[in-house]
PDB file of N, CA and C in Angstrom:
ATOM      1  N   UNK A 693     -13.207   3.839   3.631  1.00 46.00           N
ATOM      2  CA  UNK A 693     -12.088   3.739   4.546  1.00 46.00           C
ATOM      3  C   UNK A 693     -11.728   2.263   4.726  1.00 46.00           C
ATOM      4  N   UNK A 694     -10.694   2.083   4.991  1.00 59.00           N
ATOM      5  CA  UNK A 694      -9.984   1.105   4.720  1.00 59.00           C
ATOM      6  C   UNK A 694     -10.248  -0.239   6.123  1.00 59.00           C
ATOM      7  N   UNK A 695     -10.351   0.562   7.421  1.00 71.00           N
ATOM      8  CA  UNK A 695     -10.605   0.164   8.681  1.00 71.00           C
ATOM      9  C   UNK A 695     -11.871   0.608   9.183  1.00 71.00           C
ATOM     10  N   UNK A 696     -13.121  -0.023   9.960  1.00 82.00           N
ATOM     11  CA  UNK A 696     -13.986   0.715  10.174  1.00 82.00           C
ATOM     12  C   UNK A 696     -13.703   1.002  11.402  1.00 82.00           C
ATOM     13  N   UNK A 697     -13.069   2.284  12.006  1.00 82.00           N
ATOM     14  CA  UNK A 697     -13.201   2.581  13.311  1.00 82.00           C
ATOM     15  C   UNK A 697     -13.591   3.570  13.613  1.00 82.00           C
ATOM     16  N   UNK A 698     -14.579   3.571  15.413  1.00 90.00           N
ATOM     17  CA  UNK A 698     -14.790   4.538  15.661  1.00 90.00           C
ATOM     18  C   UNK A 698     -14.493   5.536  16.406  1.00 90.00           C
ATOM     19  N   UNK A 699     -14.648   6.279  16.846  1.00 91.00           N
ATOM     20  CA  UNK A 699     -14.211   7.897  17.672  1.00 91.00           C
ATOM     21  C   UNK A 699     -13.699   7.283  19.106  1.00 91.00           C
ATOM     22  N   UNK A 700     -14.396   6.346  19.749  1.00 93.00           N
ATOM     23  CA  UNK A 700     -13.419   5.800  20.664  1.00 93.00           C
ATOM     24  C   UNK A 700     -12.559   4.889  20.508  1.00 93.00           C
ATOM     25  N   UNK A 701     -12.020   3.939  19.404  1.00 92.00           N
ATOM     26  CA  UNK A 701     -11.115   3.364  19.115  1.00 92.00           C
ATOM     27  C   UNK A 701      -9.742   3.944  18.838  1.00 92.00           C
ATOM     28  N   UNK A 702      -9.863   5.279  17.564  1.00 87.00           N
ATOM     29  CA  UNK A 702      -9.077   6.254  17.495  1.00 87.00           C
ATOM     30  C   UNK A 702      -8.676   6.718  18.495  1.00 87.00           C
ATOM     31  N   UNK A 703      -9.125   7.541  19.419  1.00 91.00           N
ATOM     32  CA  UNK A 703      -9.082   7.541  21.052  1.00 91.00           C
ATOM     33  C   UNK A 703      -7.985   6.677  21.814  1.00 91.00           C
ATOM     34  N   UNK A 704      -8.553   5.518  21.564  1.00 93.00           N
ATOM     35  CA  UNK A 704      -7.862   4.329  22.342  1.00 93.00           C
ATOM     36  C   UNK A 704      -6.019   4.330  21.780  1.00 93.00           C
ATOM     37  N   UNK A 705      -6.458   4.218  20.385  1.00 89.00           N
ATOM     38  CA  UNK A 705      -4.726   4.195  19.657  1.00 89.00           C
ATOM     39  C   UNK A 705      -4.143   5.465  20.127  1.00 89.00           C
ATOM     40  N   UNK A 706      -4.420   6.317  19.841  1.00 88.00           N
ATOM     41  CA  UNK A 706      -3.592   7.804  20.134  1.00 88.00           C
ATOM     42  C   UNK A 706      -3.416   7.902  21.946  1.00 88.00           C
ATOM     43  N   UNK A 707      -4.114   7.417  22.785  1.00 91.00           N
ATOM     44  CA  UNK A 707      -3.581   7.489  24.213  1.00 91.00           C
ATOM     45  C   UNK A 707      -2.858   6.537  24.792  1.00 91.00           C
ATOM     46  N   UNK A 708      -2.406   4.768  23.870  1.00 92.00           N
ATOM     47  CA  UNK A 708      -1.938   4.299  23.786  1.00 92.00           C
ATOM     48  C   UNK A 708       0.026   4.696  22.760  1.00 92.00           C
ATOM     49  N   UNK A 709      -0.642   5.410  21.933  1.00 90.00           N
ATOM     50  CA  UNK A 709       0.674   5.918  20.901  1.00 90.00           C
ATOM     51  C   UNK A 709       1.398   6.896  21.768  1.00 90.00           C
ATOM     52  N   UNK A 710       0.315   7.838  22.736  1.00 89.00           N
ATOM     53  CA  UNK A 710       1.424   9.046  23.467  1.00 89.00           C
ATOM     54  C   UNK A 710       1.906   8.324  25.211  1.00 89.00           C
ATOM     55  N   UNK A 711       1.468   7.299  25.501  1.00 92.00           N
ATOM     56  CA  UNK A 711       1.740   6.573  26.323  1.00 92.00           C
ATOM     57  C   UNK A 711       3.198   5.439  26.154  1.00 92.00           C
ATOM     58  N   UNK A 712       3.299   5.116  24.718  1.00 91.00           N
ATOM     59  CA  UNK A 712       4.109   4.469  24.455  1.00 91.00           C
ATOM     60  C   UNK A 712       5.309   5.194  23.951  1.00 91.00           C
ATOM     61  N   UNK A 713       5.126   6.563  23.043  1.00 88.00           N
ATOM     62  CA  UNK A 713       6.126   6.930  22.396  1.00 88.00           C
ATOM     63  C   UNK A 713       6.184   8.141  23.007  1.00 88.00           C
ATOM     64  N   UNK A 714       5.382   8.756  23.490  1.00 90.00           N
ATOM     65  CA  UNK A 714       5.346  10.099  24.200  1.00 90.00           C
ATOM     66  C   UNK A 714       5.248  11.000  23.637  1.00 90.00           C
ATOM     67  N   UNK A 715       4.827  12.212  23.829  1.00 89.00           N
ATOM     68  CA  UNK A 715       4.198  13.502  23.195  1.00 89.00           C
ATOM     69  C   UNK A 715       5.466  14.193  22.450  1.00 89.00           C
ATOM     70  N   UNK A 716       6.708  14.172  22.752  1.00 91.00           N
ATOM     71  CA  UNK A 716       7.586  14.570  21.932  1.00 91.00           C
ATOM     72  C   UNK A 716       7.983  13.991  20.685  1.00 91.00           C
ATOM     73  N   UNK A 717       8.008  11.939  20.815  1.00 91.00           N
ATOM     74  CA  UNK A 717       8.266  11.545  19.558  1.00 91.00           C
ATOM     75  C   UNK A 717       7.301  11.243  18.893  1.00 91.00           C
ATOM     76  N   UNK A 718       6.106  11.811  19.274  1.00 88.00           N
ATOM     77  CA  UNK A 718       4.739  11.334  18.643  1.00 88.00           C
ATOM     78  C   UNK A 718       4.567  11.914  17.128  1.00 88.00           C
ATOM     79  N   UNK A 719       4.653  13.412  16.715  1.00 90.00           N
ATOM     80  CA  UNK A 719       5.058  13.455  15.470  1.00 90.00           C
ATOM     81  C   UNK A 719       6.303  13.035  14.962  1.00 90.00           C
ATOM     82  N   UNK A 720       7.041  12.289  15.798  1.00 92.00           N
ATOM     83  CA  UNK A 720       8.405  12.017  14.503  1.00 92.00           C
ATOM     84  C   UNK A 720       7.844  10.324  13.652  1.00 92.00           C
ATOM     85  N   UNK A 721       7.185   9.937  14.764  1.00 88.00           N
ATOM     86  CA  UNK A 721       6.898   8.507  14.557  1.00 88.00           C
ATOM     87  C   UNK A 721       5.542   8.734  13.721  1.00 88.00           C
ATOM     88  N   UNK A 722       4.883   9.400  13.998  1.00 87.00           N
ATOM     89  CA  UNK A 722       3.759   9.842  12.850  1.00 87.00           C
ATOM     90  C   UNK A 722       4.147   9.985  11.286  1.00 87.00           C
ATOM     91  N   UNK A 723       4.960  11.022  11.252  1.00 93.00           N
ATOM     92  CA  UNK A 723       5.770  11.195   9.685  1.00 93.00           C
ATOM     93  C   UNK A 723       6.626   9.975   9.218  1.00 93.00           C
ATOM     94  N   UNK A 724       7.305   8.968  10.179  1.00 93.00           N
ATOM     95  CA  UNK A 724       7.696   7.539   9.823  1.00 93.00           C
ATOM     96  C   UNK A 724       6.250   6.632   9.054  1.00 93.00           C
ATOM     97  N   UNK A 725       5.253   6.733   9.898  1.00 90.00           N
ATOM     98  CA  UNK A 725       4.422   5.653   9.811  1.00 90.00           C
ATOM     99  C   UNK A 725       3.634   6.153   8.337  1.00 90.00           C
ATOM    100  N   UNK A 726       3.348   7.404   8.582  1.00 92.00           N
ATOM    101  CA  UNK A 726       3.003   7.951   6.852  1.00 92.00           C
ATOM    102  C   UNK A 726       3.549   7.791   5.857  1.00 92.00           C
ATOM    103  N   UNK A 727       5.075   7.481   5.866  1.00 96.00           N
ATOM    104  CA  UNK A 727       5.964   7.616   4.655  1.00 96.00           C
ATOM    105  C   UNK A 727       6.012   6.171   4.809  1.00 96.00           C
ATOM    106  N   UNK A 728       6.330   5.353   5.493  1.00 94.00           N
ATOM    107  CA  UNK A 728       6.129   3.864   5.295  1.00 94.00           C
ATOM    108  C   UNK A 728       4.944   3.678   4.467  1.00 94.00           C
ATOM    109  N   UNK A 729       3.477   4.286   4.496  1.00 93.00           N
ATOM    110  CA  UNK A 729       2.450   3.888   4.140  1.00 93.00           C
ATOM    111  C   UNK A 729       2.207   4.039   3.030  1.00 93.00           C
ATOM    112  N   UNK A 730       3.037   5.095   2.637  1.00 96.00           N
ATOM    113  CA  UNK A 730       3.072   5.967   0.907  1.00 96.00           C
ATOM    114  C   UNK A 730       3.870   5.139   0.434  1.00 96.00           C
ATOM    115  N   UNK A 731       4.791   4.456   0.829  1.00 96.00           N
ATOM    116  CA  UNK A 731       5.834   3.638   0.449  1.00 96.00           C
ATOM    117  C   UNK A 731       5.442   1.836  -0.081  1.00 96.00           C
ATOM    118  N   UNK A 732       4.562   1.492   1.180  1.00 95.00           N
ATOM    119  CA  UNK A 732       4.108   0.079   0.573  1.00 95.00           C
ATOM    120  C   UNK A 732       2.744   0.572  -0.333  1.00 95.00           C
ATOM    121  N   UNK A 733       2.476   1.756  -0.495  1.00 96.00           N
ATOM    122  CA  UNK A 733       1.253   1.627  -0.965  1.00 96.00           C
ATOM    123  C   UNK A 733       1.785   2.093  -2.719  1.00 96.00           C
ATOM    124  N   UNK A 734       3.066   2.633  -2.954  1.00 97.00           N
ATOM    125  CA  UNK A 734       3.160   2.815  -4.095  1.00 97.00           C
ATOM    126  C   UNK A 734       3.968   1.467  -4.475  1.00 97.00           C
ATOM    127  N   UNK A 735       4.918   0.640  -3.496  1.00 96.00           N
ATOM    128  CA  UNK A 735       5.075  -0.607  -4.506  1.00 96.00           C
ATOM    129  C   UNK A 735       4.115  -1.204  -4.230  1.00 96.00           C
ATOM    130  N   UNK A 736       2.677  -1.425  -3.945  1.00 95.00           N
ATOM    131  CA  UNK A 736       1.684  -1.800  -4.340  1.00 95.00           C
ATOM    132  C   UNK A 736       1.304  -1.967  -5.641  1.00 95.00           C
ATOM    133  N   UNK A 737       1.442  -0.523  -5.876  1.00 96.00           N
ATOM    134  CA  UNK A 737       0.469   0.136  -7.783  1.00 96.00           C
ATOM    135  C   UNK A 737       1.522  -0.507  -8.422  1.00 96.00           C
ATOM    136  N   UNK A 738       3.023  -0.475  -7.958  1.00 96.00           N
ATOM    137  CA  UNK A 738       4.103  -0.757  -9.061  1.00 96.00           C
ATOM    138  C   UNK A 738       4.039  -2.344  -9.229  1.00 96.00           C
ATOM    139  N   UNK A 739       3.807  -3.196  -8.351  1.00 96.00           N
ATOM    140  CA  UNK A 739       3.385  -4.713  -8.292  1.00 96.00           C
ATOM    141  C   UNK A 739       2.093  -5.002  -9.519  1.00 96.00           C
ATOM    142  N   UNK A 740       1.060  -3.995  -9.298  1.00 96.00           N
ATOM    143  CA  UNK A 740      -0.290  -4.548  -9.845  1.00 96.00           C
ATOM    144  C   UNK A 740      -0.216  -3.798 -11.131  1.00 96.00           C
ATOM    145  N   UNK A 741       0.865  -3.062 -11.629  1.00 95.00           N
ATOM    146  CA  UNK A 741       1.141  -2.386 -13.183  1.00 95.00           C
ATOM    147  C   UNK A 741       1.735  -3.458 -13.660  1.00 95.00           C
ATOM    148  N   UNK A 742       2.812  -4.231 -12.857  1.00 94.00           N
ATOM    149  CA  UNK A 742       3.709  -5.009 -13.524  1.00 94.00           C
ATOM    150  C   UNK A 742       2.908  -6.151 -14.106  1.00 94.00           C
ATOM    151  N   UNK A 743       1.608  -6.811 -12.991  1.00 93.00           N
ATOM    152  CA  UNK A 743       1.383  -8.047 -13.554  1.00 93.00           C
ATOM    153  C   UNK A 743      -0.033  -7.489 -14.332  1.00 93.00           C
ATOM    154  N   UNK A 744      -0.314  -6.347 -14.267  1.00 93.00           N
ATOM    155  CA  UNK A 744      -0.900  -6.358 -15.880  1.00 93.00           C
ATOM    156  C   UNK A 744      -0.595  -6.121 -16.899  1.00 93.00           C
ATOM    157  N   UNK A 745       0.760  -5.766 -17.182  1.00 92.00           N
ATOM    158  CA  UNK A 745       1.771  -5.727 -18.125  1.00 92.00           C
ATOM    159  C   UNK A 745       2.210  -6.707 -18.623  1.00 92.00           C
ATOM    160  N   UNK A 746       2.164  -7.750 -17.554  1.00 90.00           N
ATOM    161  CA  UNK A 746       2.625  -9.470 -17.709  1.00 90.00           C
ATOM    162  C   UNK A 746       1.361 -10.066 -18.292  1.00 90.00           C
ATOM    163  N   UNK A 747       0.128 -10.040 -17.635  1.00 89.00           N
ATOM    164  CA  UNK A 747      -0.970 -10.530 -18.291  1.00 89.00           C
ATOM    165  C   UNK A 747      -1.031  -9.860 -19.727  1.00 89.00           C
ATOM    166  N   UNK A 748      -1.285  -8.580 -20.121  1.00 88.00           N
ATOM    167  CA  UNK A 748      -1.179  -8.014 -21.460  1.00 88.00           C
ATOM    168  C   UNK A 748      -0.245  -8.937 -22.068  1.00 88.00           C
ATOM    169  N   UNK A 749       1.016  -8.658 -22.096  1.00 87.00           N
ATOM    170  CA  UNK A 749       1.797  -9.966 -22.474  1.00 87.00           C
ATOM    171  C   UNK A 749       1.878 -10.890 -23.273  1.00 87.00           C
ATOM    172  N   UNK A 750       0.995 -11.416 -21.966  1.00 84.00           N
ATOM    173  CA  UNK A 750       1.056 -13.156 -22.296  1.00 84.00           C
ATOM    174  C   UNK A 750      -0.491 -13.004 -23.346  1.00 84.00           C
ATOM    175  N   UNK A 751      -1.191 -12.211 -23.374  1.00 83.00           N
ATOM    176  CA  UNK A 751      -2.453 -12.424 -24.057  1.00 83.00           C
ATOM    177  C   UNK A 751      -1.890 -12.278 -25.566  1.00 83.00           C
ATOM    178  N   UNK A 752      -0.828 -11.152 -25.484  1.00 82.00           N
ATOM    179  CA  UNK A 752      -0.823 -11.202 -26.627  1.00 82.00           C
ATOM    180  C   UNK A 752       0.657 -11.925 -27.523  1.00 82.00           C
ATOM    181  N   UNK A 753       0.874 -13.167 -26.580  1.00 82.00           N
ATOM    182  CA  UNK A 753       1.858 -13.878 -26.773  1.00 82.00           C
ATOM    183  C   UNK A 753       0.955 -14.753 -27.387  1.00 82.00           C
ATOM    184  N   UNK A 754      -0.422 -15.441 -26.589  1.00 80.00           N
ATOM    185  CA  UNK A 754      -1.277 -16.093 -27.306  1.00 80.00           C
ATOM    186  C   UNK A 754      -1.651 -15.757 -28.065  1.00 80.00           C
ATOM    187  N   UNK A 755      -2.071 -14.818 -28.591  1.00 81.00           N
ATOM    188  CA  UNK A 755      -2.456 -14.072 -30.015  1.00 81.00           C
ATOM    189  C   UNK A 755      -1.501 -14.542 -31.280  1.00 81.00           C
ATOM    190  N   UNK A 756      -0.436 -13.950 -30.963  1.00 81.00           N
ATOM    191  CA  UNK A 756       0.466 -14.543 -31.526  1.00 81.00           C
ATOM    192  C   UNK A 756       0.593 -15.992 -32.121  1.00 81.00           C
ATOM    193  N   UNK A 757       0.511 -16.739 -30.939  1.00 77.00           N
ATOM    194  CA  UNK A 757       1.003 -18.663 -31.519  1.00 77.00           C
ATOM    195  C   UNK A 757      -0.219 -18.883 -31.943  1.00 77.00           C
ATOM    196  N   UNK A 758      -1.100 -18.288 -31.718  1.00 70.00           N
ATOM    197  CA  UNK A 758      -2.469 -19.041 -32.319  1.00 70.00           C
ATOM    198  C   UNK A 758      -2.380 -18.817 -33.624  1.00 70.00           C
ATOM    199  N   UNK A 759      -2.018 -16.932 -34.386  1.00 59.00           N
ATOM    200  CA  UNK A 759      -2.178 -17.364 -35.978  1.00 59.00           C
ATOM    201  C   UNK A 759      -1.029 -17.703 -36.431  1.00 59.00           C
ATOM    202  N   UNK A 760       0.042 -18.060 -35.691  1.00 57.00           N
ATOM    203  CA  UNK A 760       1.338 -18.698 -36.115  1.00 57.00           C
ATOM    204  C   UNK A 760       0.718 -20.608 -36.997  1.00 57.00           C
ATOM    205  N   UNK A 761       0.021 -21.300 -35.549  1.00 53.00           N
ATOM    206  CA  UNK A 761      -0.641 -22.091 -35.523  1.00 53.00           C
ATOM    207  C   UNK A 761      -1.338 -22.409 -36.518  1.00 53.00           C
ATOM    208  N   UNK A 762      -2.516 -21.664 -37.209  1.00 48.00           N
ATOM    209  CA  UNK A 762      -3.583 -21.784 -37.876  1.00 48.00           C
ATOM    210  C   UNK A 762      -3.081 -21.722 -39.060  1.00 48.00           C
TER     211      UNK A 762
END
């Protein structure tokens, strides 16, 4: 897990979350905060595909000039 928290911390956020947003918008803001999370977490993978695509690349850009070179 990503955060180590425990059973009263969780606690703490959720009586703070229905205190702040209230028991009616509490699932709307729930399904926001999930899809935000799916959201930075897939341009995440799409960030860390790209620059190993870029590193692949360039390795084999060096590959390249080296027996150009020799």
């Amino acid at each position: 897990m990503m955060f180590d928290l425990g059973m009263g911390e969780i606690t703490l956020i959720l009586v703070v979350a229905v205190v702040v947003f209230g028991p009616e918008k509490l699932p709307e803001v729930s399904r926001a905060l999930g899809k935000g999370v799916r959201e930075f977490r897939k341009a995440l993978r799409d960030v860390e595909k790209a620059a190993e695509q870029d590193a692949a690349a360039g390795e084999e850009r060096d590959k390249s000039h080296g027996k150009q070179d020799g």
